[in-house]
Amino acid sequence: MKKLKVIGITLMLAISITGMAANFKMFRKKKKDSGTSTAKTVPATRKANPASVYCEKQGGKSIIVKGSKGEYGVCQLRDGTTVEEWEYYKQHNTPQSLESEIIKGTPNPAAKFCVDKGGQSVTVKDRKGNERGVCKFKNGTQIDEWDYYRQNN
């Protein structure tokens, strides 16, 4: 009986290993050698160098140069002049020249509550220059927005 269990377990392991090996071969991609191209292809998951992309958008040509400190990119402009890619990119893409994306979030809940209750949300500065929100009402009364919000919620 013991030998039968050992033979059964061994047989199941052998079948499992054979099945996994066959499955592995099925999912492996076959390499196709066209023999015509020696250029390396870039994997789809890699992102392009923004300096190289900018160079080409401006009508230039991106060239990789080997120097004593390694490889670096050079942008050959239409008129034939060459500029280091990142230097060219930085010269034309300063923070002022880039359009910043406006991020719209949720409003300040205390200010919204003030306006919903008929008040006017106003930002005031104290003597130290710190800003805080004040809720002003038509009858002339005013209260800190967050105090008003906490008292009524």
Short mmCIF file of C-alpha atoms in Angstrom, two decimals:
data_model
loop_
_atom_site.label_atom_id
_atom_site.label_comp_id
_atom_site.label_asym_id
_atom_site.label_seq_id
_atom_site.Cartn_x
_atom_site.Cartn_y
_atom_site.Cartn_z
CA MET A 1 0.00 0.00 0.00
CA LYS A 2 2.84 2.36 0.86
CA LYS A 3 4.57 1.65 -2.47
CA LEU A 4 1.34 2.40 -4.31
CA LYS A 5 1.08 5.85 -2.65
CA VAL A 6 4.73 6.64 -3.49
CA ILE A 7 4.26 5.53 -7.11
CA GLY A 8 1.02 7.58 -7.37
CA ILE A 9 2.62 10.74 -5.96
CA THR A 10 5.68 10.33 -8.20
CA LEU A 11 3.49 9.81 -11.24
CA MET A 12 1.42 12.93 -10.44
CA LEU A 13 4.56 15.02 -9.97
CA ALA A 14 5.96 13.80 -13.29
CA ILE A 15 2.72 14.64 -15.09
CA SER A 16 2.59 18.09 -13.47
CA ILE A 17 6.17 18.91 -14.42
CA THR A 18 5.61 17.70 -17.98
CA GLY A 19 2.45 19.80 -18.25
CA MET A 20 4.18 22.91 -16.93
CA ALA A 21 7.09 22.46 -19.35
CA ALA A 22 4.72 22.06 -22.30
CA ASN A 23 2.74 25.09 -21.18
CA PHE A 24 5.92 27.15 -20.85
CA LYS A 25 6.98 26.29 -24.41
CA MET A 26 3.56 27.27 -25.70
CA PHE A 27 3.78 30.80 -24.28
CA ARG A 28 7.36 31.45 -25.30
CA LYS A 29 7.55 33.64 -28.40
CA LYS A 30 9.57 32.40 -31.32
CA LYS A 31 12.32 34.70 -32.55
CA LYS A 32 12.05 35.57 -36.20
CA ASP A 33 15.30 36.48 -37.88
CA SER A 34 14.66 38.47 -41.02
CA GLY A 35 18.38 38.96 -41.58
CA THR A 36 17.76 42.33 -43.25
CA SER A 37 18.01 44.73 -40.34
CA THR A 38 20.75 45.11 -37.76
CA ALA A 39 19.13 48.07 -35.95
CA LYS A 40 17.98 47.55 -32.39
CA THR A 41 14.32 48.10 -31.67
CA VAL A 42 13.28 50.12 -28.64
CA PRO A 43 10.83 48.38 -26.30
CA ALA A 44 7.36 49.92 -26.33
CA THR A 45 7.48 50.63 -22.59
CA ARG A 46 10.35 53.13 -22.82
CA LYS A 47 9.60 56.83 -23.00
CA ALA A 48 11.32 59.10 -25.48
CA ASN A 49 13.88 61.64 -24.31
CA PRO A 50 11.98 64.98 -24.10
CA ALA A 51 15.04 66.93 -25.28
CA SER A 52 15.33 64.72 -28.38
CA VAL A 53 11.61 65.03 -29.09
CA TYR A 54 11.77 68.83 -28.73
CA CYS A 55 14.78 69.00 -31.07
CA GLU A 56 12.95 67.05 -33.78
CA LYS A 57 9.74 69.09 -33.34
CA GLN A 58 11.78 72.22 -34.04
CA GLY A 59 13.01 70.70 -37.31
CA GLY A 60 16.37 69.54 -35.98
CA LYS A 61 18.02 66.15 -36.05
CA SER A 62 18.90 64.28 -32.85
CA ILE A 63 22.38 62.73 -32.97
CA ILE A 64 24.06 60.57 -30.30
CA VAL A 65 27.72 61.50 -29.80
CA LYS A 66 30.29 59.41 -27.93
CA GLY A 67 32.56 61.52 -25.75
CA SER A 68 35.17 60.86 -23.08
CA LYS A 69 32.47 60.94 -20.38
CA GLY A 70 30.02 58.72 -22.26
CA GLU A 71 27.26 59.27 -24.78
CA TYR A 72 25.19 62.43 -25.05
CA GLY A 73 22.64 63.86 -27.43
CA VAL A 74 23.29 66.72 -29.82
CA CYS A 75 20.65 68.59 -31.78
CA GLN A 76 21.67 69.54 -35.31
CA LEU A 77 19.50 72.51 -36.25
CA ARG A 78 18.22 73.34 -39.74
CA ASP A 79 21.01 75.86 -40.32
CA GLY A 80 23.64 73.20 -39.52
CA THR A 81 24.65 74.40 -36.06
CA THR A 82 24.81 71.82 -33.29
CA VAL A 83 23.73 72.30 -29.69
CA GLU A 84 23.68 69.86 -26.77
CA GLU A 85 20.06 68.62 -26.65
CA TRP A 86 19.29 69.29 -23.00
CA GLU A 87 20.86 72.77 -23.16
CA TYR A 88 18.71 73.58 -26.20
CA TYR A 89 15.62 72.18 -24.47
CA LYS A 90 16.25 74.19 -21.27
CA GLN A 91 16.85 77.44 -23.19
CA HIS A 92 13.45 77.22 -24.84
CA ASN A 93 11.40 75.62 -22.05
CA THR A 94 11.77 77.84 -19.01
CA PRO A 95 9.10 77.60 -16.30
CA GLN A 96 7.60 80.89 -17.53
CA SER A 97 7.24 79.57 -21.09
CA LEU A 98 5.50 76.35 -20.06
CA GLU A 99 1.76 76.63 -19.68
CA SER A 100 0.81 75.46 -16.24
CA GLU A 101 -2.21 73.25 -15.91
CA ILE A 102 -4.99 74.72 -13.79
CA ILE A 103 -5.95 72.26 -11.11
CA LYS A 104 -9.50 72.58 -9.95
CA GLY A 105 -10.25 70.97 -6.64
CA THR A 106 -13.06 71.05 -4.19
CA PRO A 107 -13.79 74.40 -2.56
CA ASN A 108 -13.00 75.21 1.05
CA PRO A 109 -15.97 73.65 2.89
CA ALA A 110 -16.08 76.48 5.45
CA ALA A 111 -16.19 79.16 2.73
CA LYS A 112 -18.84 77.22 0.80
CA PHE A 113 -20.94 76.82 3.96
CA CYS A 114 -20.69 80.58 4.60
CA VAL A 115 -21.90 81.44 1.09
CA ASP A 116 -24.67 78.80 1.25
CA LYS A 117 -25.98 80.44 4.44
CA GLY A 118 -26.14 83.89 2.82
CA GLY A 119 -22.76 85.25 3.90
CA GLN A 120 -19.83 86.55 1.93
CA SER A 121 -16.48 84.76 2.15
CA VAL A 122 -13.64 87.28 2.57
CA THR A 123 -9.92 86.67 3.11
CA VAL A 124 -8.34 89.02 5.67
CA LYS A 125 -4.82 89.41 7.05
CA ASP A 126 -4.01 89.74 10.72
CA ARG A 127 -1.19 91.92 12.17
CA LYS A 128 1.40 89.21 11.48
CA GLY A 129 0.37 88.91 7.83
CA ASN A 130 -1.38 85.55 8.23
CA GLU A 131 -4.46 85.11 6.06
CA ARG A 132 -7.74 83.66 7.27
CA GLY A 133 -11.26 83.39 5.95
CA VAL A 134 -14.03 85.50 7.46
CA CYS A 135 -17.73 85.13 6.82
CA LYS A 136 -19.49 88.54 6.58
CA PHE A 137 -23.25 88.83 6.72
CA LYS A 138 -25.59 91.56 5.40
CA ASN A 139 -26.38 92.77 8.93
CA GLY A 140 -22.68 93.65 9.43
CA THR A 141 -21.70 90.74 11.67
CA GLN A 142 -18.67 88.67 10.82
CA ILE A 143 -17.18 85.44 12.14
CA ASP A 144 -14.22 83.22 11.31
CA GLU A 145 -15.38 80.82 8.58
CA TRP A 146 -14.09 77.68 10.28
CA ASP A 147 -15.58 78.67 13.66
CA TYR A 148 -18.96 79.26 11.98
CA TYR A 149 -18.68 75.96 10.10
CA ARG A 150 -17.81 73.96 13.24
CA GLN A 151 -20.54 75.57 15.33
CA ASN A 152 -23.22 74.66 12.81
CA ASN A 153 -22.07 71.23 11.66
#
